The first five atom37 places (N, CA, C, CB, O) and aatype in JSON, in Angstrom:
{
  "aatype": [20, 20, 20, 20, 20, 20, 20, 20, 20, 20, 20, 20, 20, 20, 20, 20, 20, 20, 20, 20, 20, 20, 20, 20, 20, 20, 20, 20, 20, 20, 20, 20, 20, 20, 20, 20, 20, 20, 20, 20, 20, 20, 20, 20, 20, 20, 20, 20, 20, 20, 20, 20, 20, 20, 20, 20, 20, 20, 20, 20, 20, 20, 20, 20, 20, 20, 20, 20, 20, 20, 20, 20, 20, 20, 20, 20, 20, 20, 20, 20, 20, 20, 20, 20, 20, 20, 20, 20, 20, 20, 20, 20, 20, 20, 20, 20, 20, 20, 20, 20, 20, 20, 20, 20, 20, 20, 20, 20, 20, 20, 20, 20, 20, 20, 20, 20, 20, 20, 20, 20, 20, 20, 20, 20, 20, 20, 20, 20, 20, 20, 20, 20, 20, 20, 20, 20, 20, 20, 20, 20, 20],
  "atom_mask": [
    [1, 1, 1, 1, 1],
    [1, 1, 1, 1, 1],
    [1, 1, 1, 1, 1],
    [1, 1, 1, 1, 1],
    [1, 1, 1, 1, 1],
    [1, 1, 1, 1, 1],
    [1, 1, 1, 1, 1],
    [1, 1, 1, 1, 1],
    [1, 1, 1, 1, 1],
    [1, 1, 1, 1, 1],
    [1, 1, 1, 1, 1],
    [1, 1, 1, 1, 1],
    [1, 1, 1, 1, 1],
    [1, 1, 1, 1, 1],
    [1, 1, 1, 1, 1],
    [1, 1, 1, 1, 1],
    [1, 1, 1, 1, 1],
    [1, 1, 1, 1, 1],
    [1, 1, 1, 1, 1],
    [1, 1, 1, 1, 1],
    [1, 1, 1, 1, 1],
    [1, 1, 1, 1, 1],
    [1, 1, 1, 1, 1],
    [1, 1, 1, 1, 1],
    [1, 1, 1, 1, 1],
    [1, 1, 1, 1, 1],
    [1, 1, 1, 1, 1],
    [1, 1, 1, 1, 1],
    [1, 1, 1, 1, 1],
    [1, 1, 1, 1, 1],
    [1, 1, 1, 1, 1],
    [1, 1, 1, 1, 1],
    [1, 1, 1, 1, 1],
    [1, 1, 1, 1, 1],
    [1, 1, 1, 1, 1],
    [1, 1, 1, 1, 1],
    [1, 1, 1, 1, 1],
    [1, 1, 1, 1, 1],
    [1, 1, 1, 1, 1],
    [1, 1, 1, 1, 1],
    [1, 1, 1, 1, 1],
    [1, 1, 1, 1, 1],
    [1, 1, 1, 1, 1],
    [1, 1, 1, 1, 1],
    [1, 1, 1, 1, 1],
    [1, 1, 1, 1, 1],
    [1, 1, 1, 1, 1],
    [1, 1, 1, 1, 1],
    [1, 1, 1, 1, 1],
    [1, 1, 1, 1, 1],
    [1, 1, 1, 1, 1],
    [1, 1, 1, 1, 1],
    [1, 1, 1, 1, 1],
    [1, 1, 1, 1, 1],
    [1, 1, 1, 1, 1],
    [1, 1, 1, 1, 1],
    [1, 1, 1, 1, 1],
    [1, 1, 1, 1, 1],
    [1, 1, 1, 1, 1],
    [1, 1, 1, 1, 1],
    [1, 1, 1, 1, 1],
    [1, 1, 1, 1, 1],
    [1, 1, 1, 1, 1],
    [1, 1, 1, 1, 1],
    [1, 1, 1, 1, 1],
    [1, 1, 1, 1, 1],
    [1, 1, 1, 1, 1],
    [1, 1, 1, 1, 1],
    [1, 1, 1, 1, 1],
    [1, 1, 1, 1, 1],
    [1, 1, 1, 1, 1],
    [1, 1, 1, 1, 1],
    [1, 1, 1, 1, 1],
    [1, 1, 1, 1, 1],
    [1, 1, 1, 1, 1],
    [1, 1, 1, 1, 1],
    [1, 1, 1, 1, 1],
    [1, 1, 1, 1, 1],
    [1, 1, 1, 1, 1],
    [1, 1, 1, 1, 1],
    [1, 1, 1, 1, 1],
    [1, 1, 1, 1, 1],
    [1, 1, 1, 1, 1],
    [1, 1, 1, 1, 1],
    [1, 1, 1, 1, 1],
    [1, 1, 1, 1, 1],
    [1, 1, 1, 1, 1],
    [1, 1, 1, 1, 1],
    [1, 1, 1, 1, 1],
    [1, 1, 1, 1, 1],
    [1, 1, 1, 1, 1],
    [1, 1, 1, 1, 1],
    [1, 1, 1, 1, 1],
    [1, 1, 1, 1, 1],
    [1, 1, 1, 1, 1],
    [1, 1, 1, 1, 1],
    [1, 1, 1, 1, 1],
    [1, 1, 1, 1, 1],
    [1, 1, 1, 1, 1],
    [1, 1, 1, 1, 1],
    [1, 1, 1, 1, 1],
    [1, 1, 1, 1, 1],
    [1, 1, 1, 1, 1],
    [1, 1, 1, 1, 1],
    [1, 1, 1, 1, 1],
    [1, 1, 1, 1, 1],
    [1, 1, 1, 1, 1],
    [1, 1, 1, 1, 1],
    [1, 1, 1, 1, 1],
    [1, 1, 1, 1, 1],
    [1, 1, 1, 1, 1],
    [1, 1, 1, 1, 1],
    [1, 1, 1, 1, 1],
    [1, 1, 1, 1, 1],
    [1, 1, 1, 1, 1],
    [1, 1, 1, 1, 1],
    [1, 1, 1, 1, 1],
    [1, 1, 1, 1, 1],
    [1, 1, 1, 1, 1],
    [1, 1, 1, 1, 1],
    [1, 1, 1, 1, 1],
    [1, 1, 1, 1, 1],
    [1, 1, 1, 1, 1],
    [1, 1, 1, 1, 1],
    [1, 1, 1, 1, 1],
    [1, 1, 1, 1, 1],
    [1, 1, 1, 1, 1],
    [1, 1, 1, 1, 1],
    [1, 1, 1, 1, 1],
    [1, 1, 1, 1, 1],
    [1, 1, 1, 1, 1],
    [1, 1, 1, 1, 1],
    [1, 1, 1, 1, 1],
    [1, 1, 1, 1, 1],
    [1, 1, 1, 1, 1],
    [1, 1, 1, 1, 1],
    [1, 1, 1, 1, 1],
    [1, 1, 1, 1, 1],
    [1, 1, 1, 1, 1],
    [1, 1, 1, 1, 1],
    [1, 1, 1, 1, 1]
  ],
  "atom_positions": [
    [[54.11, 29.61, -78.16], [53.63, 29.31, -76.85], [53.45, 27.77, -76.81], [52.3, 30.09, -76.52], [52.65, 27.29, -77.61]],
    [[54.07, 27.01, -76.01], [53.83, 25.56, -76.05], [53.89, 25.12, -74.64], [54.87, 24.79, -76.94], [54.82, 25.44, -73.9]],
    [[52.81, 24.31, -74.23], [52.37, 23.67, -72.94], [52.91, 22.26, -73.07], [50.72, 23.7, -72.7], [52.62, 21.59, -74.05]],
    [[53.68, 21.81, -72.09], [54.07, 20.59, -72.25], [54.02, 19.86, -70.73], [55.47, 20.63, -72.97], [54.03, 20.51, -69.69]],
    [[53.97, 18.43, -70.79], [53.93, 17.57, -69.56], [55.51, 17.59, -68.97], [53.37, 15.91, -69.98], [56.44, 17.36, -69.74]],
    [[55.71, 17.86, -67.75], [56.83, 17.94, -67.32], [57.62, 16.6, -67.29], [56.7, 18.52, -66.19], [57.05, 15.62, -66.81]],
    [[58.98, 16.47, -67.81], [59.48, 15.11, -68.02], [60.85, 15.19, -67.33], [59.57, 14.67, -69.62], [61.35, 14.13, -66.95]],
    [[61.53, 16.38, -67.12], [62.85, 16.51, -66.4], [62.81, 17.28, -65.06], [63.84, 17.21, -67.32], [61.92, 18.08, -64.76]],
    [[63.78, 16.98, -64.38], [63.88, 17.66, -63.07], [64.04, 19.17, -63.26], [65.08, 17.11, -62.25], [63.58, 19.93, -62.41]],
    [[64.73, 19.68, -64.47], [64.8, 20.92, -64.45], [63.46, 21.68, -65.01], [65.98, 21.21, -65.14], [63.33, 22.91, -64.91]],
    [[62.52, 20.89, -65.57], [61.21, 21.46, -66.03], [60.4, 21.46, -64.68], [60.44, 20.52, -67.29], [59.63, 22.4, -64.44]],
    [[60.56, 20.45, -63.81], [59.78, 20.49, -62.48], [60.06, 21.64, -61.67], [60.06, 19.31, -61.64], [59.17, 22.23, -61.04]],
    [[61.57, 22.07, -61.64], [61.92, 23.14, -60.93], [61.57, 24.38, -61.47], [63.15, 23.11, -60.69], [61.46, 25.36, -60.73]],
    [[61.34, 24.48, -62.92], [60.66, 25.63, -63.53], [59.15, 25.82, -63.08], [60.72, 25.46, -65.07], [58.64, 26.94, -62.99]],
    [[58.46, 24.62, -62.79], [57.13, 24.59, -62.37], [56.96, 25.3, -61.0], [56.66, 23.16, -62.32], [56.15, 26.18, -60.73]],
    [[57.96, 24.7, -60.14], [58.01, 25.12, -58.71], [58.12, 26.68, -58.75], [59.29, 24.43, -57.88], [57.33, 27.43, -58.17]],
    [[59.21, 27.11, -59.54], [59.61, 28.54, -59.43], [58.45, 29.46, -59.96], [60.95, 28.8, -60.25], [58.26, 30.49, -59.31]],
    [[57.75, 29.26, -60.93], [56.66, 30.01, -61.5], [55.37, 29.86, -60.41], [56.3, 29.38, -63.08], [54.67, 30.84, -60.17]],
    [[55.15, 28.76, -59.86], [54.29, 28.74, -58.68], [54.58, 29.45, -57.57], [54.14, 27.6, -58.26], [53.65, 29.97, -56.96]],
    [[55.73, 29.58, -57.19], [56.19, 30.39, -55.97], [55.98, 31.77, -56.37], [57.73, 30.14, -55.53], [55.41, 32.51, -55.57]],
    [[56.4, 32.28, -57.64], [56.25, 33.68, -58.0], [54.83, 34.02, -57.91], [56.8, 34.0, -59.38], [54.53, 35.08, -57.36]],
    [[53.93, 33.27, -58.38], [52.59, 33.83, -58.41], [51.76, 33.51, -57.19], [51.89, 33.34, -59.61], [50.98, 34.37, -56.8]],
    [[51.84, 32.35, -56.54], [51.05, 32.08, -55.34], [51.82, 32.61, -54.07], [50.75, 30.51, -55.22], [51.17, 33.18, -53.2]],
    [[53.13, 32.44, -53.94], [53.73, 32.8, -52.76], [53.87, 34.35, -52.66], [55.04, 32.11, -52.65], [53.35, 35.09, -51.83]],
    [[54.75, 34.69, -53.8], [55.32, 36.08, -53.78], [54.14, 37.03, -54.13], [56.56, 36.25, -54.85], [54.01, 38.02, -53.41]],
    [[53.3, 36.84, -55.13], [52.2, 37.68, -55.58], [50.91, 37.65, -54.63], [51.83, 37.23, -56.99], [50.27, 38.64, -54.29]],
    [[50.66, 36.44, -54.31], [49.2, 36.09, -53.55], [49.48, 35.75, -52.0], [48.39, 34.62, -54.31], [48.6, 35.32, -51.26]],
    [[50.66, 35.96, -51.65], [51.02, 35.57, -50.13], [50.57, 34.27, -49.65], [50.42, 36.55, -49.16], [50.17, 34.15, -48.5]],
    [[50.62, 33.22, -50.51], [50.19, 31.97, -49.91], [51.6, 31.33, -49.24], [49.44, 30.93, -51.11], [52.72, 31.29, -49.75]],
    [[51.18, 30.88, -48.02], [52.48, 30.34, -47.45], [53.2, 29.14, -48.43], [52.11, 29.7, -45.9], [52.52, 28.41, -49.16]],
    [[54.28, 29.08, -48.35], [55.18, 28.16, -49.27], [54.7, 26.67, -48.85], [56.98, 28.41, -48.98], [54.47, 25.8, -49.7]],
    [[54.55, 26.45, -47.44], [54.21, 25.25, -46.98], [52.86, 24.69, -47.56], [54.19, 25.34, -45.58], [52.64, 23.49, -47.71]],
    [[51.98, 25.7, -47.88], [50.68, 25.26, -48.4], [50.71, 25.02, -49.94], [49.6, 26.31, -48.04], [50.1, 24.14, -50.53]],
    [[51.54, 25.96, -50.49], [51.59, 25.82, -52.02], [52.44, 24.47, -52.42], [52.34, 27.22, -52.7], [51.92, 23.68, -53.21]],
    [[53.55, 24.25, -51.96], [54.28, 22.94, -52.22], [53.9, 21.84, -51.34], [55.73, 23.1, -52.09], [54.49, 21.79, -50.26]],
    [[53.01, 20.95, -51.61], [52.38, 20.09, -50.58], [52.64, 18.52, -50.83], [50.81, 20.39, -50.57], [53.44, 18.1, -51.67]],
    [[51.9, 17.73, -50.01], [52.16, 16.39, -49.89], [51.87, 15.67, -51.39], [51.23, 15.81, -48.68], [52.36, 14.56, -51.61]],
    [[51.24, 16.21, -52.17], [50.68, 15.68, -53.39], [51.51, 15.75, -54.65], [49.48, 16.34, -53.63], [51.18, 15.24, -55.73]],
    [[52.69, 16.48, -54.4], [53.5, 16.75, -55.46], [53.98, 15.49, -56.38], [54.62, 17.45, -54.91], [53.96, 15.45, -57.61]],
    [[54.43, 14.45, -55.46], [54.99, 13.22, -56.09], [54.1, 12.56, -56.9], [55.45, 12.3, -55.16], [54.47, 11.84, -57.83]],
    [[52.66, 12.78, -56.53], [51.51, 11.78, -57.18], [51.04, 12.44, -58.37], [50.17, 11.47, -56.2], [50.35, 11.78, -59.14]],
    [[51.33, 13.74, -58.67], [50.67, 14.71, -59.56], [51.52, 14.55, -60.93], [50.69, 16.3, -58.9], [52.7, 14.22, -60.88]],
    [[50.91, 14.8, -62.1], [51.52, 15.04, -63.26], [51.69, 16.6, -63.44], [50.75, 14.39, -64.35], [50.7, 17.32, -63.31]],
    [[52.81, 17.09, -63.72], [53.16, 18.49, -63.79], [53.08, 18.94, -65.02], [54.39, 18.8, -63.31], [53.19, 18.07, -65.89]],
    [[52.87, 20.31, -65.47], [52.79, 20.91, -66.67], [53.53, 22.24, -66.61], [51.4, 21.05, -67.07], [53.58, 22.85, -65.54]],
    [[54.17, 22.74, -67.81], [54.72, 23.91, -67.77], [54.24, 24.55, -69.21], [56.29, 23.77, -67.51], [53.94, 23.82, -70.17]],
    [[54.2, 25.73, -69.25], [54.07, 26.5, -70.64], [55.3, 27.32, -70.68], [52.68, 27.5, -70.78], [55.82, 27.89, -69.72]],
    [[55.8, 27.3, -72.14], [56.77, 28.25, -72.46], [56.42, 29.27, -73.5], [57.89, 27.58, -72.85], [55.58, 29.06, -74.38]],
    [[57.11, 30.43, -73.39], [57.02, 31.22, -74.56], [58.54, 31.86, -74.8], [55.82, 32.38, -74.37], [59.07, 32.56, -73.94]],
    [[59.12, 31.55, -76.0], [60.41, 31.92, -76.35], [61.33, 31.46, -75.25], [60.5, 33.39, -76.59], [62.11, 32.28, -74.75]],
    [[61.3, 30.26, -74.87], [62.14, 29.62, -74.11], [61.98, 29.84, -72.55], [63.38, 29.98, -74.55], [62.61, 29.2, -71.71]],
    [[61.15, 30.7, -72.32], [60.91, 31.37, -70.8], [59.68, 30.44, -70.31], [60.41, 33.28, -70.81], [58.77, 30.16, -71.08]],
    [[59.71, 30.06, -69.17], [58.51, 29.58, -68.41], [57.5, 30.56, -67.98], [58.92, 28.92, -67.25], [57.81, 31.43, -67.17]],
    [[56.37, 30.46, -68.44], [55.44, 31.49, -68.2], [54.23, 31.03, -67.45], [55.04, 32.1, -69.45], [53.38, 31.84, -67.07]],
    [[54.12, 29.67, -67.2], [53.1, 29.12, -66.49], [53.27, 27.86, -66.09], [52.04, 29.18, -67.1], [54.21, 27.23, -66.57]],
    [[52.44, 27.26, -65.15], [52.45, 25.85, -64.64], [51.23, 25.32, -64.18], [53.34, 25.7, -63.6], [50.3, 26.11, -63.99]],
    [[51.05, 24.06, -63.96], [49.77, 23.55, -63.48], [50.15, 22.11, -63.19], [48.52, 23.71, -64.55], [51.23, 21.64, -63.54]],
    [[49.11, 21.37, -62.47], [49.3, 19.89, -62.35], [47.96, 19.11, -62.28], [50.14, 19.58, -61.08], [46.92, 19.66, -61.92]],
    [[48.01, 18.0, -62.57], [46.85, 17.0, -62.56], [46.97, 15.82, -61.64], [46.65, 16.44, -63.92], [48.0, 15.15, -61.57]],
    [[45.96, 15.61, -60.97], [45.95, 14.57, -60.02], [44.67, 13.75, -60.43], [45.93, 15.13, -58.47], [43.77, 14.36, -61.01]],
    [[44.54, 12.46, -60.19], [43.34, 11.61, -60.22], [42.7, 11.37, -59.04], [43.59, 10.42, -60.73], [43.23, 10.51, -58.34]],
    [[41.52, 11.97, -58.54], [40.9, 11.91, -57.3], [39.42, 11.55, -57.43], [41.08, 13.19, -56.61], [38.64, 12.34, -57.98]],
    [[39.03, 10.46, -56.96], [37.54, 9.98, -56.97], [36.92, 10.03, -58.42], [36.63, 10.95, -55.97], [35.79, 10.47, -58.64]],
    [[37.69, 9.58, -59.3], [37.11, 9.59, -60.64], [37.23, 10.79, -61.54], [35.79, 9.34, -60.5], [36.95, 10.76, -62.73]],
    [[37.62, 11.72, -60.96], [37.76, 12.94, -61.66], [39.46, 13.22, -61.91], [37.0, 14.15, -60.72], [40.36, 12.77, -61.2]],
    [[39.61, 13.99, -63.01], [40.94, 14.64, -63.21], [40.95, 15.99, -62.55], [41.3, 14.79, -64.73], [40.34, 16.97, -63.0]],
    [[41.8, 15.98, -61.28], [41.75, 17.16, -60.6], [42.77, 18.14, -60.91], [41.78, 16.91, -59.32], [43.96, 17.87, -60.74]],
    [[42.37, 19.31, -61.38], [43.33, 20.21, -62.13], [43.68, 21.34, -60.97], [42.57, 20.91, -63.64], [42.85, 22.07, -60.43]],
    [[44.92, 21.31, -60.74], [45.49, 22.24, -59.47], [46.68, 22.99, -59.92], [45.96, 21.33, -58.11], [47.45, 22.65, -60.82]],
    [[46.75, 24.13, -59.13], [48.13, 24.98, -59.23], [48.33, 25.72, -60.54], [49.41, 24.03, -59.06], [49.44, 26.04, -60.96]],
    [[47.1, 25.99, -61.21], [47.13, 26.68, -62.55], [47.71, 28.15, -62.19], [45.55, 26.73, -63.31], [47.16, 28.86, -61.34]],
    [[48.76, 28.51, -62.84], [49.22, 29.79, -62.64], [49.92, 30.29, -64.11], [50.27, 29.77, -61.34], [50.41, 29.5, -64.91]],
    [[49.87, 31.58, -64.27], [50.48, 32.25, -65.44], [51.27, 33.5, -64.88], [49.34, 32.69, -66.55], [50.7, 34.23, -64.07]],
    [[52.38, 33.74, -65.22], [53.25, 34.9, -64.9], [52.41, 36.11, -65.27], [54.66, 34.86, -65.7], [51.78, 36.1, -66.33]],
    [[52.38, 37.13, -64.49], [51.81, 38.43, -64.56], [51.9, 38.95, -66.03], [52.53, 39.38, -63.57], [50.89, 39.2, -66.67]],
    [[53.11, 39.09, -66.49], [53.23, 39.54, -67.92], [52.85, 38.78, -68.93], [54.39, 39.82, -68.24], [52.83, 39.24, -70.07]],
    [[52.49, 37.44, -68.63], [51.93, 36.68, -69.93], [50.35, 36.39, -69.79], [52.74, 35.17, -70.13], [49.71, 35.68, -70.58]],
    [[49.87, 37.01, -68.73], [48.16, 36.88, -68.49], [47.56, 37.57, -69.84], [47.51, 37.85, -66.89], [48.16, 38.44, -70.46]],
    [[46.5, 37.14, -70.13], [45.69, 37.61, -71.25], [46.07, 37.33, -72.66], [45.6, 38.95, -71.16], [45.5, 37.78, -73.65]],
    [[47.2, 36.45, -72.64], [47.91, 36.06, -73.91], [47.41, 34.77, -74.6], [49.39, 35.88, -73.61], [47.78, 34.54, -75.75]],
    [[46.52, 33.86, -73.9], [46.0, 32.76, -74.29], [46.95, 31.64, -73.79], [45.76, 32.8, -75.73], [46.82, 30.52, -74.3]],
    [[47.81, 31.83, -72.91], [48.75, 31.0, -72.32], [47.81, 30.16, -71.26], [50.0, 31.88, -71.65], [47.89, 28.93, -71.31]],
    [[47.02, 30.71, -70.39], [46.08, 29.75, -69.65], [45.25, 28.92, -70.39], [45.23, 30.42, -68.83], [45.11, 27.77, -70.0]],
    [[44.63, 29.33, -71.48], [43.86, 28.47, -72.39], [44.59, 27.23, -72.97], [43.4, 29.31, -73.52], [44.11, 26.1, -73.09]],
    [[45.88, 27.67, -73.32], [46.79, 26.59, -73.84], [47.07, 25.54, -72.92], [48.04, 27.11, -74.26], [46.93, 24.35, -73.19]],
    [[47.5, 26.01, -71.78], [47.93, 25.17, -70.56], [46.83, 24.19, -70.22], [48.24, 26.1, -69.26], [47.09, 23.0, -70.05]],
    [[45.46, 24.72, -70.1], [44.3, 23.85, -69.8], [44.05, 22.98, -70.86], [43.09, 24.59, -69.51], [43.62, 21.87, -70.54]],
    [[44.2, 23.2, -72.0], [43.84, 22.33, -73.2], [44.83, 21.07, -72.96], [44.1, 23.15, -74.78], [44.4, 19.91, -72.96]],
    [[46.11, 21.37, -72.77], [47.19, 20.21, -72.67], [46.82, 19.4, -71.54], [48.72, 20.73, -72.46], [46.85, 18.18, -71.62]],
    [[46.43, 20.06, -70.4], [46.11, 19.16, -69.11], [44.79, 18.33, -69.33], [45.9, 20.14, -67.72], [44.7, 17.14, -69.0]],
    [[43.66, 19.12, -69.98], [42.53, 18.29, -70.25], [42.7, 17.33, -71.31], [41.43, 19.06, -70.55], [42.05, 16.29, -71.25]],
    [[43.42, 17.51, -72.17], [43.82, 16.18, -73.11], [44.51, 15.11, -72.44], [44.77, 16.54, -74.29], [44.27, 13.95, -72.77]],
    [[45.38, 15.4, -71.51], [45.99, 14.41, -70.75], [45.19, 13.73, -69.88], [46.96, 14.89, -70.08], [45.34, 12.52, -69.71]],
    [[44.23, 14.46, -69.21], [43.29, 13.85, -68.26], [42.22, 12.78, -69.26], [42.38, 15.23, -67.4], [41.78, 11.71, -68.84]],
    [[41.98, 13.26, -70.41], [40.98, 12.58, -71.29], [41.73, 11.29, -71.69], [40.49, 13.5, -72.63], [41.14, 10.22, -71.64]],
    [[43.06, 11.37, -72.08], [43.76, 10.18, -72.57], [44.01, 9.11, -71.38], [45.15, 10.64, -73.23], [44.29, 7.92, -71.54]],
    [[43.85, 9.74, -70.27], [44.07, 8.57, -69.0], [42.72, 8.18, -68.6], [44.91, 9.16, -67.53], [42.52, 7.56, -67.56]],
    [[41.71, 8.54, -69.46], [40.34, 7.86, -69.09], [39.42, 8.39, -68.37], [40.47, 6.79, -68.48], [38.4, 7.75, -68.08]],
    [[39.66, 9.77, -67.92], [38.74, 10.32, -67.09], [37.71, 11.2, -67.93], [39.48, 11.1, -66.02], [38.11, 11.86, -68.89]],
    [[36.4, 11.2, -67.57], [35.47, 12.04, -68.27], [35.15, 13.31, -67.67], [34.3, 11.38, -68.46], [34.42, 14.08, -68.3]],
    [[35.57, 13.61, -66.61], [35.41, 14.92, -66.1], [36.56, 15.47, -65.39], [34.33, 14.95, -65.26], [37.24, 14.72, -64.71]],
    [[36.85, 16.74, -65.49], [37.85, 17.46, -64.58], [37.24, 18.34, -63.56], [38.79, 18.31, -65.4], [36.14, 18.89, -63.65]],
    [[37.99, 18.41, -62.66], [37.49, 19.39, -61.39], [38.35, 20.15, -60.98], [37.07, 18.77, -60.17], [39.52, 19.79, -61.1]],
    [[38.06, 21.44, -60.38], [39.24, 22.54, -60.04], [38.6, 23.27, -59.07], [39.77, 23.55, -61.29], [37.38, 23.33, -59.01]],
    [[39.38, 23.88, -58.25], [38.85, 24.91, -57.19], [39.53, 26.23, -57.83], [39.37, 24.56, -55.43], [40.75, 26.34, -57.96]],
    [[38.59, 27.2, -58.21], [39.0, 28.38, -58.95], [38.98, 29.57, -57.79], [37.95, 28.67, -60.3], [38.08, 29.76, -56.97]],
    [[40.03, 30.21, -57.92], [39.96, 31.47, -57.22], [38.76, 32.37, -57.84], [41.4, 32.21, -57.31], [38.53, 32.31, -59.05]],
    [[38.19, 33.01, -57.18], [36.93, 33.68, -57.5], [37.21, 34.65, -58.81], [36.39, 34.56, -56.16], [36.41, 34.76, -59.75]],
    [[38.39, 35.29, -58.73], [38.62, 36.02, -60.04], [39.06, 35.48, -61.18], [39.41, 36.9, -59.9], [39.28, 36.16, -62.19]],
    [[39.22, 34.13, -61.1], [39.46, 33.23, -62.29], [38.13, 32.54, -62.77], [40.55, 32.1, -61.91], [38.14, 31.85, -63.79]],
    [[37.01, 32.73, -62.06], [35.89, 31.8, -62.2], [35.48, 32.14, -63.7], [34.63, 32.04, -61.03], [35.17, 31.18, -64.4]],
    [[35.44, 33.25, -64.2], [34.91, 33.59, -65.49], [35.86, 32.88, -66.68], [34.86, 35.26, -65.61], [35.42, 32.43, -67.74]],
    [[37.05, 32.89, -66.32], [38.05, 32.27, -67.37], [37.74, 30.71, -67.57], [39.67, 32.44, -66.82], [37.76, 30.14, -68.66]],
    [[37.44, 30.13, -66.36], [37.26, 28.76, -66.36], [35.66, 28.4, -66.92], [37.57, 28.24, -64.82], [35.37, 27.32, -67.43]],
    [[34.74, 29.51, -66.73], [33.47, 29.23, -67.33], [33.51, 29.2, -68.79], [32.51, 30.17, -66.91], [32.8, 28.47, -69.49]],
    [[34.45, 30.14, -69.26], [34.54, 30.27, -70.78], [35.27, 28.87, -71.4], [35.49, 31.72, -71.18], [35.12, 28.48, -72.56]],
    [[36.02, 28.25, -70.43], [36.51, 26.8, -71.05], [35.57, 25.63, -70.75], [37.97, 26.34, -70.43], [35.93, 24.46, -70.82]],
    [[34.32, 26.06, -70.4], [33.26, 25.07, -70.24], [33.2, 24.46, -68.92], [33.4, 24.04, -71.21], [32.65, 23.36, -68.79]],
    [[33.77, 25.14, -67.82], [33.37, 24.63, -66.5], [32.26, 25.26, -65.88], [34.41, 24.7, -65.6], [32.0, 26.44, -66.1]],
    [[31.56, 24.52, -65.07], [30.29, 25.0, -64.36], [30.7, 24.88, -62.8], [28.86, 24.03, -64.77], [31.28, 23.95, -62.25]],
    [[30.22, 26.11, -62.23], [30.36, 26.08, -60.66], [29.47, 25.25, -59.96], [30.18, 27.39, -60.07], [28.25, 25.34, -60.11]],
    [[30.07, 24.37, -59.12], [29.14, 23.41, -58.3], [29.14, 23.61, -56.87], [29.51, 21.99, -58.5], [28.47, 22.87, -56.15]],
    [[29.94, 24.69, -56.34], [29.86, 24.88, -54.98], [29.64, 26.26, -54.66], [31.0, 24.42, -54.34], [29.66, 27.13, -55.53]],
    [[29.4, 26.51, -53.37], [29.47, 28.04, -52.9], [30.88, 28.37, -52.62], [28.58, 28.35, -51.53], [31.83, 27.59, -52.67]],
    [[30.91, 29.6, -52.32], [32.26, 30.13, -51.98], [32.97, 29.67, -50.93], [32.23, 31.37, -51.79], [32.27, 29.46, -49.94]],
    [[34.05, 29.45, -50.79], [34.9, 28.94, -49.61], [36.34, 29.43, -49.66], [34.92, 27.35, -49.57], [36.84, 29.76, -50.74]],
    [[37.01, 29.48, -48.54], [38.38, 29.94, -48.52], [39.55, 28.89, -48.5], [38.52, 30.78, -47.36], [39.52, 27.92, -47.75]],
    [[40.55, 29.13, -49.35], [41.63, 28.23, -49.47], [42.8, 29.01, -49.33], [41.64, 27.48, -50.72], [42.85, 29.97, -50.1]],
    [[43.72, 28.88, -48.57], [44.86, 29.8, -48.34], [44.42, 31.16, -48.12], [45.81, 29.79, -49.46], [45.2, 32.03, -48.5]],
    [[43.21, 31.57, -47.54], [42.86, 32.64, -47.36], [42.21, 33.25, -48.31], [43.67, 33.19, -47.03], [41.68, 34.32, -48.01]],
    [[42.06, 32.76, -49.7], [41.79, 33.17, -50.99], [40.21, 32.65, -51.17], [42.93, 32.53, -52.09], [40.04, 31.44, -51.04]],
    [[39.25, 33.35, -51.42], [37.93, 32.99, -51.82], [38.13, 32.08, -53.16], [37.01, 34.36, -52.07], [38.9, 32.37, -54.08]],
    [[37.31, 30.91, -53.13], [37.52, 29.79, -54.26], [35.87, 29.31, -54.46], [38.71, 28.3, -53.66], [34.97, 29.54, -53.65]],
    [[35.77, 28.66, -55.64], [34.55, 27.92, -55.88], [35.16, 26.67, -56.53], [33.42, 28.74, -56.82], [36.26, 26.67, -57.09]],
    [[34.35, 25.61, -56.41], [34.64, 24.33, -57.04], [33.86, 24.37, -58.59], [34.05, 23.03, -55.98], [32.76, 24.89, -58.78]],
    [[34.55, 23.81, -59.46], [33.98, 23.78, -60.9], [34.37, 22.48, -61.68], [34.52, 25.05, -61.74], [35.5, 22.0, -61.65]],
    [[33.39, 22.0, -62.35], [33.57, 20.73, -63.04], [33.22, 20.89, -64.57], [32.65, 19.62, -62.36], [32.3, 21.6, -64.97]],
    [[33.98, 20.22, -65.31], [33.92, 20.14, -66.76], [33.66, 18.71, -67.27], [35.21, 20.68, -67.36], [34.33, 17.85, -66.7]],
    [[32.85, 18.3, -68.19], [32.73, 17.12, -68.82], [33.51, 17.12, -69.99], [31.43, 16.81, -69.07], [33.16, 17.89, -70.88]],
    [[34.49, 16.39, -70.17], [35.46, 16.42, -71.31], [34.92, 15.75, -72.6], [36.76, 15.71, -70.88], [34.22, 14.76, -72.39]],
    [[35.07, 16.02, -73.63], [34.52, 15.51, -74.83], [35.57, 14.57, -75.52], [34.08, 16.69, -75.74], [35.29, 14.02, -76.59]]
  ]
}
């Protein structure tokens, strides 16, 4: 299992494909909300297992934070450590770019996953694309 920063058009298409499978097809997020105006400014990531793309995410720099967004793992790869590996590479990239903290909006069902990675909840519950979320922050070491 290997997470990498997207460097090619093909990898970016893989990221969009897995995001569409998870967010649009599985969670019913409208495609126009999933693929948004921030795609071009974001650093995109994919994670592969046996040559197959099993997850994706992106990173933007907003208000001094590394903003982690669109983290998704294919249904069949959940619970394998893929999400942890993907987050590790994203956080390392953010740290190399000079940010001290990462921030994300976690779906409620993923809150415990992020807590185990060192994130703290800093907001109440809110809806994003009709799904309950909380904002979480982590200080990078």
